[in-house]
XYZ file of C-alpha atoms in Angstrom:
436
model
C 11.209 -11.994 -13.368
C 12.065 -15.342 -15.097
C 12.587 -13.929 -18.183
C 14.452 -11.075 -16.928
C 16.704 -13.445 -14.957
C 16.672 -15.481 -17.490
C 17.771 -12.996 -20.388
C 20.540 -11.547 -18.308
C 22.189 -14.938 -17.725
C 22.261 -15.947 -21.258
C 23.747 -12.983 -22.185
C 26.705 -13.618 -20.130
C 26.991 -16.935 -21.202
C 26.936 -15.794 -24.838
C 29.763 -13.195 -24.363
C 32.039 -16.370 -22.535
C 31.503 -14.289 -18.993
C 32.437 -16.505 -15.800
C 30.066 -15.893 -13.368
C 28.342 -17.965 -10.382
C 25.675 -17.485 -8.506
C 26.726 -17.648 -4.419
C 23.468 -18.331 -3.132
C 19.732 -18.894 -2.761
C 19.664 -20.194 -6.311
C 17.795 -23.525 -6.047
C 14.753 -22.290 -7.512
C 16.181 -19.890 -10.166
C 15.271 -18.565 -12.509
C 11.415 -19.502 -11.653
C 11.592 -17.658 -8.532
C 13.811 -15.494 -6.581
C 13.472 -12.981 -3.473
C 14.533 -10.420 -5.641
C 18.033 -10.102 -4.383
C 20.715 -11.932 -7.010
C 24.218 -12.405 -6.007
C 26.289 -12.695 -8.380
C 30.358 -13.180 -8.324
C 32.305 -12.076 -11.504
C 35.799 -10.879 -12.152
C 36.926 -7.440 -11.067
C 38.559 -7.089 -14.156
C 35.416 -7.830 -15.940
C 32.824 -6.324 -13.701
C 32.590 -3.236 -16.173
C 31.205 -5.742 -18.918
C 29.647 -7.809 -16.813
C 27.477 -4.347 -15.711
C 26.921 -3.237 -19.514
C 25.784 -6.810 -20.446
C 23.323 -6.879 -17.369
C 21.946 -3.764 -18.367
C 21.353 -3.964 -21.918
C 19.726 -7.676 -21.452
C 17.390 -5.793 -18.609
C 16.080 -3.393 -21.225
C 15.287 -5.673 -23.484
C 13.199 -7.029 -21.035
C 11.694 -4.005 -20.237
C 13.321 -3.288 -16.886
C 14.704 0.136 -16.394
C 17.606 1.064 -14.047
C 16.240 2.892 -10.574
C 19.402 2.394 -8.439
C 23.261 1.794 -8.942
C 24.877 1.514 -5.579
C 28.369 1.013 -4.342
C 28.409 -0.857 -1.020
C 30.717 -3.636 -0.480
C 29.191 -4.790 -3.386
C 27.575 -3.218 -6.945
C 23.866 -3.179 -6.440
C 21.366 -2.705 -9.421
C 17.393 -2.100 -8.766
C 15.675 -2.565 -11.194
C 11.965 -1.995 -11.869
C 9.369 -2.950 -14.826
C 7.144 0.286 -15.054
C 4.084 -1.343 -16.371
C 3.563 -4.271 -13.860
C 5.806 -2.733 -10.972
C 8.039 -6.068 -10.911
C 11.301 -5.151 -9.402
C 14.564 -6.784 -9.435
C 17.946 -6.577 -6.954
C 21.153 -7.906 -8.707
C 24.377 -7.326 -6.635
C 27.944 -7.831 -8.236
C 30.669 -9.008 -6.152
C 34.197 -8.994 -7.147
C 35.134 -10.743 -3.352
C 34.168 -10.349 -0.248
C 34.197 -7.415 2.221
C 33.629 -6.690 5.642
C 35.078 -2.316 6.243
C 37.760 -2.584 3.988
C 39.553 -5.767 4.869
C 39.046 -9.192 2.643
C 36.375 -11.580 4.854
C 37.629 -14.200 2.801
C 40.021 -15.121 -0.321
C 37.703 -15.699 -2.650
C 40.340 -15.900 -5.303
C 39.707 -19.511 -6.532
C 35.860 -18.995 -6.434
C 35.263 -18.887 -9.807
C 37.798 -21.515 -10.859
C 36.176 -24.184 -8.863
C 32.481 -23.402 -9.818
C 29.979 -26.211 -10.535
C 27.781 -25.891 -14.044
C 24.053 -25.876 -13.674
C 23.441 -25.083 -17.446
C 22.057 -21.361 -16.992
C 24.306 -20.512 -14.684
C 27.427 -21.807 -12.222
C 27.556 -21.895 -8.488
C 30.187 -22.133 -6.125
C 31.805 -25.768 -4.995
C 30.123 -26.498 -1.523
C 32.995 -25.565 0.488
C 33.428 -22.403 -0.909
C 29.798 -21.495 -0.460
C 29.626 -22.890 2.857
C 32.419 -20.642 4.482
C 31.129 -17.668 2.871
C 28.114 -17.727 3.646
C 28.512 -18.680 7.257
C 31.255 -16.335 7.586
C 30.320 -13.411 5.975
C 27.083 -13.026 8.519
C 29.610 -13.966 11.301
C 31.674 -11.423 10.693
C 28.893 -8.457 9.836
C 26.252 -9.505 12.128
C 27.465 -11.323 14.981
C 25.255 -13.971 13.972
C 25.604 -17.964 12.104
C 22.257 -17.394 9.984
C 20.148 -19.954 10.143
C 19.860 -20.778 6.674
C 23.363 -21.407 6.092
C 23.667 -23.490 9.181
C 22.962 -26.536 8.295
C 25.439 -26.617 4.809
C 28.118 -25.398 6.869
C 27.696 -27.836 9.288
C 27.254 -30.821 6.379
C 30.345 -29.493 4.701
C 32.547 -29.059 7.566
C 31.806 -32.394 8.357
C 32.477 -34.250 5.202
C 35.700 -31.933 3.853
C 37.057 -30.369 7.146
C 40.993 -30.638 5.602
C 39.604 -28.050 2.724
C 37.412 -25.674 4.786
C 40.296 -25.520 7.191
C 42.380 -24.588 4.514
C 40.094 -21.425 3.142
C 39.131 -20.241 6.419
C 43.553 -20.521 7.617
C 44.378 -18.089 5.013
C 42.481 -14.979 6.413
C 41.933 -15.726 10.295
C 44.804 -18.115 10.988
C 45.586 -22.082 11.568
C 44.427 -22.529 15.501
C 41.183 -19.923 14.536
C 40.421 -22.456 11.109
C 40.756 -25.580 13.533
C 38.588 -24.321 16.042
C 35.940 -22.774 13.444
C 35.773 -25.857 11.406
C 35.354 -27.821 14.618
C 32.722 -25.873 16.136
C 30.312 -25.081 13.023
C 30.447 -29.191 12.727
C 29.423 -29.933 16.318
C 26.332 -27.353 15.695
C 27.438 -24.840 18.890
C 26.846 -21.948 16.638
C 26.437 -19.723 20.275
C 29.746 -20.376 21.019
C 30.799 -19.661 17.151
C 29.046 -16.080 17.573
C 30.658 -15.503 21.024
C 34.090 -15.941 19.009
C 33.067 -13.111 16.024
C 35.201 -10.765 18.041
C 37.901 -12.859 17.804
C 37.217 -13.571 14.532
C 37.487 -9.657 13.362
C 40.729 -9.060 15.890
C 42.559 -11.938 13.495
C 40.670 -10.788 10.096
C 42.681 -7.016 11.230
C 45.797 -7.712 12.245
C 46.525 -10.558 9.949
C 45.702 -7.957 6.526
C 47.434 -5.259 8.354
C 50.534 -6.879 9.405
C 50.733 -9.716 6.150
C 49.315 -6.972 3.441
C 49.618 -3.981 4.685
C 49.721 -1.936 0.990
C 46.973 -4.007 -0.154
C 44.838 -3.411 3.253
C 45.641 0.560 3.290
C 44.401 1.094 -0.441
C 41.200 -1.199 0.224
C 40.678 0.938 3.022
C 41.379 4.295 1.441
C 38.530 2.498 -1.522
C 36.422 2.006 1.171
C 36.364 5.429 2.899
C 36.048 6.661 -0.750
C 33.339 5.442 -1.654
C 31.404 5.782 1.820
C 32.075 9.768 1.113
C 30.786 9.577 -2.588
C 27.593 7.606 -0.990
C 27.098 10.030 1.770
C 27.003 12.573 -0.688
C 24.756 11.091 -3.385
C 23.050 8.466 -1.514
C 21.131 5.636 -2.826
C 18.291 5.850 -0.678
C 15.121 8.568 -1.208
C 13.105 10.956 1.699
C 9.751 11.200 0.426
C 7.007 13.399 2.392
C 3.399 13.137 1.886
C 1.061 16.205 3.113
C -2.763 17.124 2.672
C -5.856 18.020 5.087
C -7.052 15.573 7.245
C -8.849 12.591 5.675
C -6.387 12.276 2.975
C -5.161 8.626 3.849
C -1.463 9.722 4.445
C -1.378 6.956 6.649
C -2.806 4.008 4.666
C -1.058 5.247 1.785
C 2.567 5.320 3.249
C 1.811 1.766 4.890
C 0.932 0.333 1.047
C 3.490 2.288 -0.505
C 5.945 0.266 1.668
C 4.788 -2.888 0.678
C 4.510 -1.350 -3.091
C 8.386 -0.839 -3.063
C 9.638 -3.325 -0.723
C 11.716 -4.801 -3.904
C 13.679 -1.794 -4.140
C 13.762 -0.493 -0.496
C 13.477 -3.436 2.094
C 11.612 -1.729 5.351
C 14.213 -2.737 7.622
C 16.601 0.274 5.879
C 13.754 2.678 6.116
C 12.062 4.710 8.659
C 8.470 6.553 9.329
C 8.551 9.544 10.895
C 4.984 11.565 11.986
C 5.932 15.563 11.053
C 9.589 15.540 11.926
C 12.706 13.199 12.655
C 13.009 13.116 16.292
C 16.274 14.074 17.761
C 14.998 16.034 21.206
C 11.029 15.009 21.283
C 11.424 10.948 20.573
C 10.228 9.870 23.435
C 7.657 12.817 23.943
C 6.064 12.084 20.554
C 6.008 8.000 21.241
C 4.239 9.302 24.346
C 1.633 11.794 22.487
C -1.846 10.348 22.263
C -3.764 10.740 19.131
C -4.717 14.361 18.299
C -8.593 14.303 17.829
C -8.996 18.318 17.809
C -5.628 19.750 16.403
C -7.277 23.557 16.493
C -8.823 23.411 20.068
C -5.703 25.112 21.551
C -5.146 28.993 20.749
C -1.617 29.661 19.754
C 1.069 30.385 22.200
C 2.057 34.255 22.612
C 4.486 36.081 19.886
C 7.286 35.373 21.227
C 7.027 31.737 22.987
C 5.882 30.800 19.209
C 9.054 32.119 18.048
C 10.939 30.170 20.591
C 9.251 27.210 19.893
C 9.315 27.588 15.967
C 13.021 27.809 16.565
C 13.307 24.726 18.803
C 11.237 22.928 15.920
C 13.572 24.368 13.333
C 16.979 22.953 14.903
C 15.160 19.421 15.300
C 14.289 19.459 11.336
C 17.395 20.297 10.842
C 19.830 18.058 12.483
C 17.010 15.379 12.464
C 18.121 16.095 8.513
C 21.980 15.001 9.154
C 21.008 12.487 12.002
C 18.165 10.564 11.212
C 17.519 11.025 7.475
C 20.417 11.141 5.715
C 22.064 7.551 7.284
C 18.879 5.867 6.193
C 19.231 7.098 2.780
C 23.242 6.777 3.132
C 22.041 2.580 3.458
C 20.137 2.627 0.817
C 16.173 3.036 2.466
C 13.220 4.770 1.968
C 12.347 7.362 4.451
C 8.516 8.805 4.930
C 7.600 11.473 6.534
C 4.135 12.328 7.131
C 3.550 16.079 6.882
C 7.145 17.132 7.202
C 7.960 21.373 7.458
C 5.465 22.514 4.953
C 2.828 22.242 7.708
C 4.154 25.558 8.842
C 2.853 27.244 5.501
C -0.856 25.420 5.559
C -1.276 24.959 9.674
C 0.481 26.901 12.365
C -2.466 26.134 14.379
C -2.169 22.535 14.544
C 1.270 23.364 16.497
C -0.199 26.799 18.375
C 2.094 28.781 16.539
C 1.940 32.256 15.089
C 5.280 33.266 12.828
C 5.609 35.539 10.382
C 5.716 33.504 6.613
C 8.676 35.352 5.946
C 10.438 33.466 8.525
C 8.942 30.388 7.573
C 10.074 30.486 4.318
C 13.670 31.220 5.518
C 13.849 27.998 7.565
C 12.460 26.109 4.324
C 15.682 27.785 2.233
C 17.748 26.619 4.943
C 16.912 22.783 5.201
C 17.797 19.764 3.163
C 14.545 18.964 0.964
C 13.158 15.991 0.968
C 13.799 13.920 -2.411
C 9.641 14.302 -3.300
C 6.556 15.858 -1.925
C 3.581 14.254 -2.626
C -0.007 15.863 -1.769
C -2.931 13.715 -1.211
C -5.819 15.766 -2.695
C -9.851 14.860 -2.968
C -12.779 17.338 -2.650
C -13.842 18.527 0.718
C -16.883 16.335 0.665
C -14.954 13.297 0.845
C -12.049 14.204 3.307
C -15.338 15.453 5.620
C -16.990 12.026 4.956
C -13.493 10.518 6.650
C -12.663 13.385 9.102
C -14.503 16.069 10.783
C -11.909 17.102 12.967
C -11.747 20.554 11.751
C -14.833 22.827 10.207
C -15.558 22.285 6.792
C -14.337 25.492 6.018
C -10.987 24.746 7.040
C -10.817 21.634 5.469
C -11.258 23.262 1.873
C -8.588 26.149 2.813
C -6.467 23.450 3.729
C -6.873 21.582 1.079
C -6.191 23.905 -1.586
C -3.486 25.445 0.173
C -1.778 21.783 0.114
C -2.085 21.272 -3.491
C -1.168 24.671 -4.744
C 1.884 24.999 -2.461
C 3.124 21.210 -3.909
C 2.396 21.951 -7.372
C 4.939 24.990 -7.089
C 7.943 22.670 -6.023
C 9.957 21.137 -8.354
C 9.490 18.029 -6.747
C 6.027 18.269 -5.778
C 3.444 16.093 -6.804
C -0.757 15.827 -6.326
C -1.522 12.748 -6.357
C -5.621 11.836 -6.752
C -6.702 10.816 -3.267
C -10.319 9.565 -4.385
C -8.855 6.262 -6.068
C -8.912 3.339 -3.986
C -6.114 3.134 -1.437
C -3.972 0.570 -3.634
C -4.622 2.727 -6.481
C -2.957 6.014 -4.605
C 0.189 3.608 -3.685
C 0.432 2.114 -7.288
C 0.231 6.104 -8.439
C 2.481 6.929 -5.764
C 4.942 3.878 -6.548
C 5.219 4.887 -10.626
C 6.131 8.956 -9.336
C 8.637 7.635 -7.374
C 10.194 5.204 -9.620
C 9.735 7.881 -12.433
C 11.822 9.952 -10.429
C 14.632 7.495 -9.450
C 14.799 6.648 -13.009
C 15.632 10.256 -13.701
C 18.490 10.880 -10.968
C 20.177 7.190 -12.338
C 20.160 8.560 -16.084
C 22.005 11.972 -14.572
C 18.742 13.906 -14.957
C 17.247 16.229 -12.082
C 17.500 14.612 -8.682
């Protein structure tokens, strides 16, 4: 990472780039959280991105993820030692469409720390307390104690930067507040703070406002459409380690998908059956039940169907839309290995009609070991079963396109680490233009 941080900052200095880093870079480039923000020119953001890139590769990094949120966000990822990397690019700075702050001067009034510039302490002190203000609703608590330093010691100039986008009496107040420390009454204000930040850009700029808007609403659509983040499902027979796996796999990735933007779902995103499933208790014998008549089990297959579906639109595709990593454990395929499990009885014709109709999941991973070792961690079904099952698992992944097996008799770190390179593979792939 220090070399990698390292090699990309030298490479702008080389090429005469101005740049600064807004934050969190006291210990850089020995150490960093992963997440690098980075302000540079719009007019030179294009290079800026080229430069980043090439100086990556050399490193050995490879490009998983390119992004547009308010900012331009890069994952990167080092495919032999799994080290991953989170650069964002910032031209200004962006709260819906409308400027959170003028951020025009920024780079002007940088300091020089030999690799790399940061911003003068005002300027960093009223955008980062701010920018969380206005998102959140919240004065972080790492930036509390600058902003309250700063506003302190130069009040006349933070007054002045905050004036231009919220207003005089708003700047006064802000300034005043953040200094005495009452950062609850500074959050109570945020809506206040928003009502100004609108109607200020609306009525003072209102060309400028509508086409950041219209650039905003833009690119939410093109992000909707191809979105950053990845569904992956993991299936096999019982005894598999699903479970343990998805848990590590979380922590394996947590560079490139924080777990706050993801989700874990058991079978199905829950759009009806939420609170029914929270409820469920562990199933201990998932065959005990016989399956429900013909045609309750094509009622209920078709109440299961709808909830894939919209669960699809509704619960999947926003997580990915933010950039997250969303597992599902099982997922729809359990209707071509293990009606039973759900007392259901449909023809596979059907069942592979609903498949054609819903949104696949970005990769399907099957957990596969003999029988003799899923039976040595679960007896839940006869032995029989398991070995249907679990060759009924691997042969209907390895016949997707985005199927995988992945060897479940490694250690448990081992299947994450294998699962962790398929999945970066993959990404890799769908941010060259290759097969998504």
């Amino acid at each position: 990472m220090r070399d990698l941080i390292t090699a990309v900052f030298q490479e702008w200095r080389r090429e005469g780039r101005p740049f600064l880093v807004l934050r969190n870079y006291e210990r850089l480039p020995e150490f960093t959280s992963n997440d690098i923000d980075v302000l540079v020119p719009a007019t030179g953001r294009p290079q800026a991105e080229q430069s980043l890139l090439r100086a990556a590769r050399k490193q050995g990094f490879e490009l998983l993820i390119r992004a547009e949120f308010a900012t331009l966000s890069f994952f990167l990822a080092h495919p032999a030692s799994g080290a991953q990397a989170h650069f964002d690019l910032f031209t200004g700075f962006w709260w819906r469409g409308f400027e959170l702050i003028d951020s025009s001067g920024f780079l002007a009034r940088r300091v020089d720390r030999g690799l790399f510039d940061v911003p003068q302490p005002v300027d960093e002190a009223v955008n980062s307390l701010t920018g969380h203000l206005v998102h959140a609703g919240k004065a972080k608590d790492k930036y509390r104690a600058l902003a309250q330093s700063v506003f302190r010691s130069e009040p006349d100039a933070a007054r002045a930067l905050l004036a231009s986008t919220y207003g005089p009496p708003l700047a006064e107040w802000t300034v005043s507040t953040a200094s005495r420390g009452d950062w609850a009454q500074l959050e109570r204000q945020v809506p206040a703070m928003r009502r100004a930040l609108i109607i200020r850009q609306l009525t003072r700029h209102p060309l400028k406002t509508a086409g950041s808007l219209l650039r905003t609403w833009a690119r939410w659509a093109r992000r909707w459409l191809r979105p950053p983040g990845v569904a992956v499902a993991l299936c096999g027979a019982d005894g598999c380690g699903k479970s343990t796996a998805m848990n590590l796999l979380v922590q394996e990735v947590a560079g490139t998908f924080t777990p706050d933007k993801g989700a874990h779902y058991h079978w199905k995103p829950p759009v009806f059956s939420g609170k029914r499933q929270a409820a469920r208790a562990p199933v201990t014998n998932p065959h005990d039940a016989a399956p429900r008549p013909f045609m309750v089990s094509l009622a209920f297959f078709g109440f299961h169907w709808v909830e894939f579906f919209l669960g699809s639109f509704l619960r999947l595709q926003p997580r990915k839309f933010r950039g997250g990593m969303v597992l599902i454990d099982r997922y729809y395929y359990d209707f071509f290995v293990d009606q039973t499990r759900y007392r259901l009885k449909v023809p596979m014709a059907l069942v592979r009609l609903g498949y054609l109709l819903l949104p696949k999941p970005d990769l399907v991973f099957a957990l596969d070991a003999p029988t003799a070792v899923l039976r040595q961690r679960k007896q839940e079904v006869p032995e029989a079963e398991t070995e249907r099952q679990r060759q009924a698992y691997a042969d209907l992944i390895r016949s997707l396109p985005n199927g995988r097996v992945i060897d479940a008799t490694q250690p448990p770190e081992e299947v994450a680490a294998s699962l962790r390179r398929e999945l970066f593979a993959y990404l890799k792939r769908r941010a060259d233009g290759g097969s998504r």
